[in-house]
Amino acid sequence: MTLRKLGKTVRRFAEHFSRGDKDGQGLDGSFLPHLMGAFTRAADIMVRENHFLQNNDVSAAAALLPEKTSTMEELAALVAQARKNGVRAENLSSSFQQVQRRFVEVSTQNSELLQEALVTQEAVMKLLIESAVEANRHGYSRTGEAGSDTSCGSLSLNDRA
């Protein structure tokens, strides 16, 4: 699951549980605590990810992706079951609503931090590519003379000295 797709899924969960509808009839007593636990686990993972993103530790944030993906998939299945049964957060306990609010707040921050990370990554990649192209233009020309060889329009690597 890509970061953008995961972000859209998170936003859909947050939007779904912030709209009004019927209460959850037809669910056994273990469903709602399980749903509440999934929201809590997802928020906890995003809190850790947000911490890493704020500290520019992208590799540590990326390491959370498998856990985050599986938790979000579990949450998606539970939300689908809740939708099927007409469950809405405002008709549930205040503790559930508190968990849902925390999830929305954390997911909003997570979305913003992930967007910033993507913009930063794009800028770094652009800088690296421009630097590599520029380094390829300066150095030795085809004839072996020092200076700029502007006839070289693409970046290439070879093992000839």
C-alpha angles and dihedrals in degrees: 000000000000122000092248092049090047090050091051090050091051091050091049091053091049093048093046094054094045094059125082130247142124126323122261109272123171097034124119121238094260096058100074096048088048090051091046090051091051091052089049094049092047091050091047091052091049091049089056091045091049090052091053092045092050088053092047091243096142094164092057090046090050090051088064092057097093092050092044092048095050092046091049091049090052089048091049091055092048092047090050089053090048091050090049089055096042097247115168126181097231090060092054133079121296090245090057090048089051091053090048092050091050090050091052093048094047093044091050091052090044092053091051093048093047090050090051090049091052092050091048092047091051091050092048092048091049090050092049093049093047090048092050092048091047092049089051090054094053125059123051126001125225090270092053096254120139114248141060123333104196093172089078104091101171138049114251137166126212137162099230118116 
